[in-house]
DNA sequence: GCAATTGATGTAATAACATTACATGGCAAT
DNA sequence: ATTGCCATGTAATGTTATTACATCAATTGC
């Protein structure tokens, strides 16, 4: 699916995430956008739902937080599995992709006759600066 | 670390999870244990913290829920990465381990000079029965 | 024996994250 | 102009997790 033009709220949330150093919770985003007229969590969650759907944003399950996708290229075709390292020290999040892992997981779940819809890979630890 | 004798609350929580079909949220566990004297979430969370530490229980980040570990053998030595398939249809959770993925992830994060402490792999989708 | 320490527990309150329900407004297609 | 669709606004509520503080029991060292 081609990414459609973002609505006002979607653009504001996308902008907040894109300019952020690291991940933000929905409520942190809400606070950042109070000055632009945001009043309720739902405004943020609705925008996030769409941005997730378009692949412009990722949800970090282990943090209950969201980050802008850092893929340089287009988000339109399926990017396969996305994985993250998350530093407990500085909060830095690094997104990466790997075909080998993708294929290995694919093989393993096929053995269960399991049909994958979404894969979460999150590695918590310490980055080189915070070791 | 050897698993110590479980306390009363830890045993009750462990029992609830072990006898459950699938994952349970902390509050669901609380409700199950009201008759045994549980009154507050903290009683559950404290027990879960210890059970997670001992490796007897896993936390499913994408569900905010907990499952008993299904490894048949001892939990005492490091089991490496644990991964799960989670069926959206029936809620069934299957735990699995794979050395190849472990090694590949290890290689990838070493390239970032990242020191892994905990790895989360959760695959949401549909199991063979619910496809 | 007995203070000091440690770890488990109990209770209440609150914080943090997410959704449901319902009403409104804009805009395109017919 | 009516209909349908989608984005939005607002309030209330539901769900998950933590902080703060008090108590109790077992152990250790003196």
XYZ file of C-alpha atoms in Angstrom, chain A residues 39-120:
82
model
C -5.930 17.337 24.495
C -6.531 13.587 24.797
C -4.571 10.322 24.543
C -6.834 9.087 21.812
C -5.593 11.730 19.417
C -2.119 10.278 19.809
C -3.160 6.636 19.687
C -5.226 7.143 16.560
C -2.352 8.819 14.764
C 0.080 6.142 15.956
C -2.187 3.378 14.670
C -2.020 4.817 11.191
C 1.709 5.534 11.315
C 2.338 1.960 12.448
C 0.168 0.712 9.628
C 2.148 2.773 7.109
C 5.408 1.473 8.560
C 6.637 4.950 9.462
C 6.733 4.178 13.154
C 7.584 1.128 15.238
C 6.248 0.123 18.601
C 8.737 -1.113 21.173
C 6.801 -3.714 23.126
C 9.250 -3.971 25.968
C 9.078 -0.219 26.600
C 5.496 0.593 25.697
C 6.957 3.287 23.531
C 7.276 4.324 19.912
C 10.098 5.297 17.553
C 10.262 6.695 14.062
C 11.410 4.146 11.534
C 15.006 4.772 10.563
C 14.997 2.979 7.232
C 16.399 5.424 4.740
C 14.366 4.126 1.816
C 10.699 3.765 1.167
C 8.437 1.930 3.566
C 6.016 0.771 0.982
C 7.055 -2.771 0.310
C 7.306 -5.320 3.052
C 10.493 -4.816 4.964
C 10.347 -8.138 6.715
C 11.388 -8.451 10.317
C 12.584 -5.417 12.198
C 14.809 -5.856 15.240
C 16.071 -3.397 17.824
C 18.840 -2.965 20.302
C 17.754 -0.846 23.250
C 20.346 0.585 25.607
C 19.268 0.640 29.251
C 21.845 3.313 29.952
C 21.179 6.078 27.464
C 17.928 4.889 25.948
C 19.386 4.738 22.462
C 17.489 2.497 20.093
C 19.024 1.029 16.965
C 16.903 -0.594 14.307
C 18.286 -3.354 12.153
C 17.213 -5.986 9.662
C 18.689 -9.342 8.909
C 17.681 -11.832 6.268
C 19.347 -14.779 7.955
C 17.285 -14.379 11.114
C 14.203 -13.826 9.065
C 14.722 -17.054 7.174
C 15.612 -19.050 10.254
C 12.499 -17.867 12.083
C 10.462 -18.534 9.009
C 11.701 -22.108 8.892
C 11.103 -22.691 12.576
C 7.535 -21.459 12.618
C 6.719 -23.288 9.421
C 7.598 -26.409 11.364
C 4.760 -25.559 13.741
C 2.437 -24.788 10.842
C 2.252 -21.349 12.312
C 1.359 -18.347 10.155
C 3.357 -15.278 11.181
C 1.701 -11.885 11.160
C 4.077 -9.788 13.197
C 7.473 -10.489 14.672
C 8.960 -8.651 17.607
